[in-house]
Coordinates of C-alpha atoms and ligand atoms in Angstrom, one line a residue:
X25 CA -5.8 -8.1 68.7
X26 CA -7.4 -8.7 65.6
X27 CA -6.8 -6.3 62.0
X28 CA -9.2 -4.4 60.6
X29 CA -9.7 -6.7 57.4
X30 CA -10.1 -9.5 60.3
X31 CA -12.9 -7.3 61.9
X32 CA -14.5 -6.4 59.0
X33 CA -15.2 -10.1 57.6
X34 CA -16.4 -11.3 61.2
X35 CA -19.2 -8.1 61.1
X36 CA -20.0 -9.3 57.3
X37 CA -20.8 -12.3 58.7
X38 CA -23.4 -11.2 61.1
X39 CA -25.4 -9.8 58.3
X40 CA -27.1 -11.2 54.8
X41 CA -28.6 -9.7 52.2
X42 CA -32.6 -8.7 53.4
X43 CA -35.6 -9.8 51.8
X44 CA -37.0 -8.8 48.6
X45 CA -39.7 -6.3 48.2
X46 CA -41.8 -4.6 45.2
X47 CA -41.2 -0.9 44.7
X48 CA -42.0 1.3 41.9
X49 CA -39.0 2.4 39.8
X50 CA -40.1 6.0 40.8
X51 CA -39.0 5.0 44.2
X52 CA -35.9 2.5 42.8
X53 CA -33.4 5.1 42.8
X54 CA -30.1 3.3 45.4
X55 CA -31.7 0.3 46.0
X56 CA -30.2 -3.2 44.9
X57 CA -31.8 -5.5 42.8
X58 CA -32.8 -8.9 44.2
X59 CA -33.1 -10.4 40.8
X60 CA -32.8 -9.8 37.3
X61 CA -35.1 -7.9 35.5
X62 CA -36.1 -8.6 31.6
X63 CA -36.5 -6.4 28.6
X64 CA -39.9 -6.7 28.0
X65 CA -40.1 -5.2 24.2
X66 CA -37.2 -4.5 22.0
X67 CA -35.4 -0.9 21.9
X68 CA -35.6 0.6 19.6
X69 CA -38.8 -1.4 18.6
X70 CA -38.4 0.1 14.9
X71 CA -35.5 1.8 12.6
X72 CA -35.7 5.4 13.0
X73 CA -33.6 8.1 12.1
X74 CA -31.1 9.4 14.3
X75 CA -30.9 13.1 12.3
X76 CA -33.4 15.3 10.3
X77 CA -33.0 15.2 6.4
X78 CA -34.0 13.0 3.9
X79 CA -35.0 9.0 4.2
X80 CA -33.8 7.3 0.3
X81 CA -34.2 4.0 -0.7
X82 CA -30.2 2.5 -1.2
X83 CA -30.6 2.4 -5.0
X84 CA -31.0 5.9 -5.1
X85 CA -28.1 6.9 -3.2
X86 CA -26.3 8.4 -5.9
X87 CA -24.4 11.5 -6.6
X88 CA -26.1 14.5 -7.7
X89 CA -29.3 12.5 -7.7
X90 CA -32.4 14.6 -7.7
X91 CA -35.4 12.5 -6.0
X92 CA -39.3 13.7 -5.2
X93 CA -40.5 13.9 -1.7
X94 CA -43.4 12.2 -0.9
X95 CA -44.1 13.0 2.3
X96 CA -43.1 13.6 5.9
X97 CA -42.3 10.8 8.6
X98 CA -41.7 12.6 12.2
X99 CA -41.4 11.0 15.9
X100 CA -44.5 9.4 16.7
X101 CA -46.0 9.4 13.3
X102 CA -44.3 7.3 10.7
X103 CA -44.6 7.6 7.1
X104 CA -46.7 5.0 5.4
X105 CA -47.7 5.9 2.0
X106 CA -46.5 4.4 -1.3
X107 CA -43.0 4.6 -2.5
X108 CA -41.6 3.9 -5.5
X109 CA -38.0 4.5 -7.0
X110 CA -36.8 8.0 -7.3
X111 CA -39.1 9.1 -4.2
X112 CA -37.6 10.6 -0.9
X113 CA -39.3 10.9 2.8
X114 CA -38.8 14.1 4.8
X115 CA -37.8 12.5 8.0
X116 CA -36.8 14.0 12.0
X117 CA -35.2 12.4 14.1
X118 CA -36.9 9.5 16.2
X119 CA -39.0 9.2 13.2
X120 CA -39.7 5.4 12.1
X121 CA -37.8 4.7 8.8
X122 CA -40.5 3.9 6.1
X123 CA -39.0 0.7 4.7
X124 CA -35.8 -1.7 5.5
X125 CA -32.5 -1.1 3.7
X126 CA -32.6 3.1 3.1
X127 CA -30.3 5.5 3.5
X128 CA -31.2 9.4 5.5
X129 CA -28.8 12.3 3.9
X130 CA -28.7 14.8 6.4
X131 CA -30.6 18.0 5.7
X132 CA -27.7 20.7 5.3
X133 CA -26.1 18.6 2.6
X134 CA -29.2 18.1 -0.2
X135 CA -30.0 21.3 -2.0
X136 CA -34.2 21.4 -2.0
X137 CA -35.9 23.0 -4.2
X138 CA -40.0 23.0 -4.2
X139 CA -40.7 19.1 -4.1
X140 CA -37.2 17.8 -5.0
X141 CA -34.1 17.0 -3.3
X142 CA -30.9 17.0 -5.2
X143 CA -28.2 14.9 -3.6
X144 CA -24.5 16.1 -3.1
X145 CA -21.8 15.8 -5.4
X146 CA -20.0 13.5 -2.7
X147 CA -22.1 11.5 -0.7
X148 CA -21.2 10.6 3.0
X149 CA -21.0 6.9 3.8
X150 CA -23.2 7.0 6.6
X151 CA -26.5 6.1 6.9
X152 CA -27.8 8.1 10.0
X153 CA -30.3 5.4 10.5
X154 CA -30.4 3.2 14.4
X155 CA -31.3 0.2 13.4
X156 CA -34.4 -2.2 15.4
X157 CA -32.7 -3.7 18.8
X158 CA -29.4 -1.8 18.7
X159 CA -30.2 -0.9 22.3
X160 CA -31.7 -4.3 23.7
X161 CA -33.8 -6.6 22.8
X162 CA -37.5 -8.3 24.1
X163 CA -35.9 -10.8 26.9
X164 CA -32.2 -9.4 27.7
X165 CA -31.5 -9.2 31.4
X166 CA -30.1 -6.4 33.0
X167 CA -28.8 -7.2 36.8
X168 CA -25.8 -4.7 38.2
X169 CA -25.0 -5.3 41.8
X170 CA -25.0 -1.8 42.6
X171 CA -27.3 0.8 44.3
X172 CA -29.4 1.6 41.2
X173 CA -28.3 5.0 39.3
X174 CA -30.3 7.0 37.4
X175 CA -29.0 5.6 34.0
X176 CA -29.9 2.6 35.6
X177 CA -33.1 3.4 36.3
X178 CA -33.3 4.6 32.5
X179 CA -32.4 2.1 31.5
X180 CA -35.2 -0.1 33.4
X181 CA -37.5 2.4 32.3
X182 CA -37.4 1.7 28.6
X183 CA -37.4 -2.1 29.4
X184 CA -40.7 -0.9 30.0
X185 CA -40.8 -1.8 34.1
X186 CA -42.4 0.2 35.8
X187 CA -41.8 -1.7 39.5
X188 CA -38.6 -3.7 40.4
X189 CA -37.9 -6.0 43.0
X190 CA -35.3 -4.7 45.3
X191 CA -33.8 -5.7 48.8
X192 CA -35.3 -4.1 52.0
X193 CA -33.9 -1.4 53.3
X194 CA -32.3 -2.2 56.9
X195 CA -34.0 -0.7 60.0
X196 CA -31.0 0.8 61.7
X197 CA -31.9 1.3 66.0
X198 CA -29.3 3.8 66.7
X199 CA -28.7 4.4 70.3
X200 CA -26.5 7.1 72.2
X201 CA -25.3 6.1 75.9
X202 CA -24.1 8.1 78.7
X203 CA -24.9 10.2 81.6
X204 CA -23.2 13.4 80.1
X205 CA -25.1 13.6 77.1
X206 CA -28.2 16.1 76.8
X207 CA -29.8 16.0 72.8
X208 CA -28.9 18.8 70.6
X209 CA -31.2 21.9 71.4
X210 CA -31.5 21.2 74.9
X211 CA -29.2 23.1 77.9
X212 CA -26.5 20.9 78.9
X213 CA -26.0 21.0 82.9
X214 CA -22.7 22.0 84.0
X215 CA -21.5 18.9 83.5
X216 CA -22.6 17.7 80.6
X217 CA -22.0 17.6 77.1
X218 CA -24.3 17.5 73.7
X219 CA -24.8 13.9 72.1
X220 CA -23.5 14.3 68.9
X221 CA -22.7 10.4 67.6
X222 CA -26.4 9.8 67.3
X223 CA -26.6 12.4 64.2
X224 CA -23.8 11.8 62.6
X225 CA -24.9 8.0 62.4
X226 CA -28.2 8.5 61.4
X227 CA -26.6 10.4 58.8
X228 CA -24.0 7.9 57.8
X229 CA -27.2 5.1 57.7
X230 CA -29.5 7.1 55.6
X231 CA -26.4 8.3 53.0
X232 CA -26.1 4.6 52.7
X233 CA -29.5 4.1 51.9
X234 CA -31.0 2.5 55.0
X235 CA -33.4 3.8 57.3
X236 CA -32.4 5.1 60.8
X237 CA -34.6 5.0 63.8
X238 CA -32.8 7.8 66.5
X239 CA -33.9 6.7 70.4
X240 CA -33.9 8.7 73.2
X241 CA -30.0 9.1 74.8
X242 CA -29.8 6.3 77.0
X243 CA -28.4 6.9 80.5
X244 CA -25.8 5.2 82.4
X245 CA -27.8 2.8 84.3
X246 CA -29.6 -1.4 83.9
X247 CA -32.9 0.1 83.7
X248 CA -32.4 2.5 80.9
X249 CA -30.2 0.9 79.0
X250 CA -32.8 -2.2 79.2
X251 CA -35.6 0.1 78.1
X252 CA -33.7 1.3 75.3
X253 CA -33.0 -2.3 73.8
X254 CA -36.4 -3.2 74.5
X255 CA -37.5 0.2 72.2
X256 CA -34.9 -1.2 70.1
X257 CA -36.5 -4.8 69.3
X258 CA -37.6 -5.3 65.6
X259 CA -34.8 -3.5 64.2
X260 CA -32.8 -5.2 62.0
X261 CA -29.2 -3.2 63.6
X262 CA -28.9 -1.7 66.4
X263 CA -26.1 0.8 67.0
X264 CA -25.2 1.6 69.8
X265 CA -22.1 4.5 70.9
X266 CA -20.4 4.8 74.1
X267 CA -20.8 2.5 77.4
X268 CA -19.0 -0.2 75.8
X269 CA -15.0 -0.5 77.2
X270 CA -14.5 -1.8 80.9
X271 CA -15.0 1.2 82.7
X272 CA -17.5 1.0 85.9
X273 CA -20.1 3.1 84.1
X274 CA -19.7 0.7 81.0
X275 CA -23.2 -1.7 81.2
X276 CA -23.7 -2.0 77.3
X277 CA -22.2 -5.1 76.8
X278 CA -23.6 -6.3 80.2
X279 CA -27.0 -5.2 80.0
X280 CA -27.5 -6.7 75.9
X281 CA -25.5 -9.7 77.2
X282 CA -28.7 -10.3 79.6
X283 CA -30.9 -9.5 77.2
X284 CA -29.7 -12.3 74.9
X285 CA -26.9 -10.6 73.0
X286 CA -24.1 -13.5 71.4
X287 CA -21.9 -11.4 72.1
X288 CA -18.2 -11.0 70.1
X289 CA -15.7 -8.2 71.3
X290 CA -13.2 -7.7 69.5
X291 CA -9.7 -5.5 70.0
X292 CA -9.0 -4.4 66.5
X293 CA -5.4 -3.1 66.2
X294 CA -6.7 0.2 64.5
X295 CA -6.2 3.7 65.7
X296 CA -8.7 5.7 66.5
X297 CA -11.0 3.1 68.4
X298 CA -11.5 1.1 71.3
X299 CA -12.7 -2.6 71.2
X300 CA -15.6 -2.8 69.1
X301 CA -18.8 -5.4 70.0
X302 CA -20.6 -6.8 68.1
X303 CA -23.4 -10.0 67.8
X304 CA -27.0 -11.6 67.7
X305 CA -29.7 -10.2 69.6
X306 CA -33.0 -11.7 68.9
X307 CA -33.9 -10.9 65.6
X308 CA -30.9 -8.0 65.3
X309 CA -27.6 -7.6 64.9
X310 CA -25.5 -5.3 67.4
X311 CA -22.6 -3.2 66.2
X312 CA -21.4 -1.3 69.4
X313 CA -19.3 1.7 68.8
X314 CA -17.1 3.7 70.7
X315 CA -18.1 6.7 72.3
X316 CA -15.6 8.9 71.0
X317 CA -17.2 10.7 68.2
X318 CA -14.2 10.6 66.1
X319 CA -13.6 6.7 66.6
X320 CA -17.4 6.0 66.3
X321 CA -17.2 7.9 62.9
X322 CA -14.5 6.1 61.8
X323 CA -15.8 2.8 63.1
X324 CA -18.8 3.1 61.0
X325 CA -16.8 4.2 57.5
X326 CA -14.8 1.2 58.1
X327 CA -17.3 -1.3 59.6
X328 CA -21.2 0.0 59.7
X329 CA -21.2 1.3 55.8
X330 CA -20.1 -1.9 54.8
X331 CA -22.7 -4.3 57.2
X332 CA -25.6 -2.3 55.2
X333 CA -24.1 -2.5 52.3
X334 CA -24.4 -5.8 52.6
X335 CA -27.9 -6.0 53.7
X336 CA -28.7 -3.9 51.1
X337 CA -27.9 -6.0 48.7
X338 CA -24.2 -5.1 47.5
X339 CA -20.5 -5.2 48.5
X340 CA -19.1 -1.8 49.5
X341 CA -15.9 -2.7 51.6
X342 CA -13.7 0.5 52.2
X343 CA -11.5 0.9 48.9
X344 CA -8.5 2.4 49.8
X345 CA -7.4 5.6 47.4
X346 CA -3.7 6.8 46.4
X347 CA -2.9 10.3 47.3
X348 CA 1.0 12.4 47.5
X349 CA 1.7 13.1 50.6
X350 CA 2.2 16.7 51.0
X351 CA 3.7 17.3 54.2
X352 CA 5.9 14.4 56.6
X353 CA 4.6 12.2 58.7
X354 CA 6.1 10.3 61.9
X355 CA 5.7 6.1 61.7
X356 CA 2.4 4.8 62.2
X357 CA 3.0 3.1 65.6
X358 CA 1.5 -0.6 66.6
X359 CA -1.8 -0.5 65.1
X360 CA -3.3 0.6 62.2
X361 CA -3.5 4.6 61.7
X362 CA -6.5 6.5 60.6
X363 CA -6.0 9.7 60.4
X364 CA -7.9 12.3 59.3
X365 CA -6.0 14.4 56.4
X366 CA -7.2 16.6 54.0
X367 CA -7.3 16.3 50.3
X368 CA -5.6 19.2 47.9
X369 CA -5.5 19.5 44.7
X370 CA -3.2 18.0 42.7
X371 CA -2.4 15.6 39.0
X372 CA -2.4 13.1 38.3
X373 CA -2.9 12.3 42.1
X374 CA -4.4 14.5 44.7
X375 CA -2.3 15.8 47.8
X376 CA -3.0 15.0 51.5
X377 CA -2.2 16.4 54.3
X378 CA -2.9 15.3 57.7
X379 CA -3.6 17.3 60.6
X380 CA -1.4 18.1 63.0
X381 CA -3.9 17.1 66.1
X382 CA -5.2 13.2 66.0
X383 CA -7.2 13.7 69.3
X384 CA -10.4 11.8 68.4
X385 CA -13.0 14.1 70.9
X386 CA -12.4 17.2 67.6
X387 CA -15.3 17.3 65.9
X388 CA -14.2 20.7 64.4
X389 CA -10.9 18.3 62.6
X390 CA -13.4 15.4 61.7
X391 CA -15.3 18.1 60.0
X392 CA -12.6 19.6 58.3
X393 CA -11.3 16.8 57.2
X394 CA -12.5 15.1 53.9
X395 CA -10.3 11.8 54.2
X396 CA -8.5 9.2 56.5
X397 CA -4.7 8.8 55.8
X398 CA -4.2 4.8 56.1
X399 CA -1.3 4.1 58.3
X400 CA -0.5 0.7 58.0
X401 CA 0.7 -0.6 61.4
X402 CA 4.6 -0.6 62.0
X403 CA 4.7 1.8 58.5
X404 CA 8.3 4.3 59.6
X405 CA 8.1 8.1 58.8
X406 CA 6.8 8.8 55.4
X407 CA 8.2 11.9 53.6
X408 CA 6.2 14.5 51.7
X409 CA 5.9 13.1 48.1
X410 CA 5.6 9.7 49.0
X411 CA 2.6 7.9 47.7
X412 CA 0.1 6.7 50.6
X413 CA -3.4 5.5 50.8
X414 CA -6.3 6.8 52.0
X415 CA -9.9 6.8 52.5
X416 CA -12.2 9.2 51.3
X417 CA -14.9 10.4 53.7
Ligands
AMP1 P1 -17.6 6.0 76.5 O1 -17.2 5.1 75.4 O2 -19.0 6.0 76.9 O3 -16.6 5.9 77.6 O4 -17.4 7.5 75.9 C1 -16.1 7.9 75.5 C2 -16.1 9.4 75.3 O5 -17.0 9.8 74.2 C3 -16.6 10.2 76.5 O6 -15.8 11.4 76.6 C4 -18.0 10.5 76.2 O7 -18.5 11.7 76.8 C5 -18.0 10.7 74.7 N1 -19.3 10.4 74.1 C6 -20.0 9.3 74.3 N2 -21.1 9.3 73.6 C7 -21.1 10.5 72.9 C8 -22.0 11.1 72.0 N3 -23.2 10.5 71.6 N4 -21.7 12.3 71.5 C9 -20.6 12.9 71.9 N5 -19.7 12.4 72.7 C10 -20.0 11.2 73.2
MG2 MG1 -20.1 6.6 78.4

């Protein structure tokens, strides 16, 4: 049995950081940058005033000094008459200063009367006034190694570029297995059950900003399991849940194996989750999860979110969180505990609580909960008020 940080660094090595492609910032919102992207003007490209009131040339900053307006500088239209000493420019804020070196008094503290402003007694030290470049500058890189944010993509914006170069966003092939499995909406027989792994992953793939392709359920058998990796071809992962431990109706790992899968498998020493597989097909990588809803859920937080991070462009390994416990819990056991708590709250740390059943076919507890309690393996019985770690999900 491998650990879970094992795991994770052999499925980060299956994938790589896709291929640039062109998008306009419109559309840049969490995607990566591939490169840097330059400044190209300065910000801001003049001195401007950062309040309304009155632009003075330094000499004139005196107190009690009573100075002439000339005329009216405002955002978008800057001020370029004559000026001489003793002169003052009603100016608004954005408004382009209308020579180097002045001074703006705010407007609630001059006294103005007809054309004439009469400085206060005490004069603030101040100068209200951003000066050219404070921001950036014409040239000056900008490069974060995250999904872009929306100050990012402000940011970007007032480099002035309008289209960035980002990575692609991974194809994600997810595929559902099993003979008991009817798609939601449709009348289970009396046997069967609804598939719900293959919506819960396309929703874990598209909150991590890839896109997800949902196939058809794929049934127990060579033949359909084939087709479904042949629909499968071009993706860049393909996911598959279920039909992957030993059992005689268990042909995933067969079936891809034929079909040119380099196949790992891998016993993680994690809890909840079976072996997980994982390798090369073709031109994809294969992440097979259990079929377990709870365990494939928790196999992708831990293993999938990570893999399109990656190819995404950015490192988003699970980072572990501190919480107080809030009620006991018994030792963790052999392998590593997952189990899913919920968060209350509490300062400065939050409180978690897990729940009482760990049984990982209860979609209404993996719902309800909002966080894995890490167990490390071997941990004894924790206490309430102890501090432990945990995932949020
Ligand atoms: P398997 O790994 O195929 O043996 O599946 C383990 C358990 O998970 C079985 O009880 C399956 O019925 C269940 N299961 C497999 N796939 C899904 C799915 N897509 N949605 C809900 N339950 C599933
Ligand atoms: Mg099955």
């Amino acid at each position: 049995m491998i650990t879970v940080e094992e795991a994770l660094e052999k499925v980060l090595d299956l994938v790589a950081p896709l291929p640039a492609e062109t998008v306009p910032l419109r559309r840049a919102a969490g995607r990566v940058l591939s490169r840097a992207v330059t400044a190209r003007l300065t910000q801001p490209p003049f001195d401007n005033s950062s309040m309304d009131g009155y632009w003075i040339a330094a000499a004139d900053h005196r107190p009690g000094a009573v100075l002439r307006v000339e005329g009216e500088a405002a955002a978008g239209r800057r001020y370029s008459g004559p000026l001489a000493a003793g002169q003052a420019v009603r100016i608004f804020t954005g408004a382009p200063c209308p020579a180097p070196g002045g001074i703006v008094v705010l407007q609630e503290n001059v006294t103005r009367a007809g054309d004439c402003v009469t400085l206060p007694e005490v004069l603030a030290d101040k100068d209200n006034i951003r000066p050219r470049g404070q921001d950036f500058a014409e040239g000056d890189r900008f490069f974060p190694r995250h999904p872009l944010s929306a100050r990012d993509i402000g940011l970007i914006a007032a480099m002035n570029v309008a289209e960035v170069p980002v990575h692609r966003r991974p194809v994600v092939a997810i595929l559902s297995t099993g003979d008991e499995l009817v798609e939601p909406g449709d009348t289970p027989g009396p046997d069967q059950i609804i598939a719900s792994n293959g919506l819960i992953l396309a929703a874990m793939v598209e909150a991590a900003g890839a896109e997800a392709h949902l196939l058809p359920i794929a049934r127990d058998t060579e033949d359909s399991l084939r087709a479904a990796f042949t629909a499968a071809r071009g993706a860049d992962l393909i996911l598959t849940s279920g039909g992957a431990s030993v059992g005689d109706h268990d042909l995933v790992g067969a079936v891809a194996g034929a079909m040119g899968l380099e196949r790992s498998f891998w016993k993680i020493s994690m809890r909840p989750g079976k072996p997980l597989m994982a390798g090369r097909m073709g031109q994809s990588v294969l992440l097979g999860l259990p079929g377990n809803p709870v365990s494939a859920t928790v196999c992708a937080a831990l293993f999938l979110r990570p893999m399109l991070a990656r190819m995404l462009g950015h490192d988003a390994r699970p980072a572990p969180l501190q919480a107080v416990l809030a009620a006991d819990v018994g030792p963790a056991g052999p392998r590593t505990h997952y189990m899913r708590a919920r968060l209350l709250p509490g300062t400065p740390l939050p409180r978690i609580e897990a729940f009482e059943s760990q049984d990982s076919a209860r979609l209404g507890i993996l719902a309800e909960a909002d966080a894995l309690l890490i167990r490390p393996l071997g941990d004894g019985p924790r206490t309430a008020g102890e501090i432990v770690a945990y995932l949020p999900l």
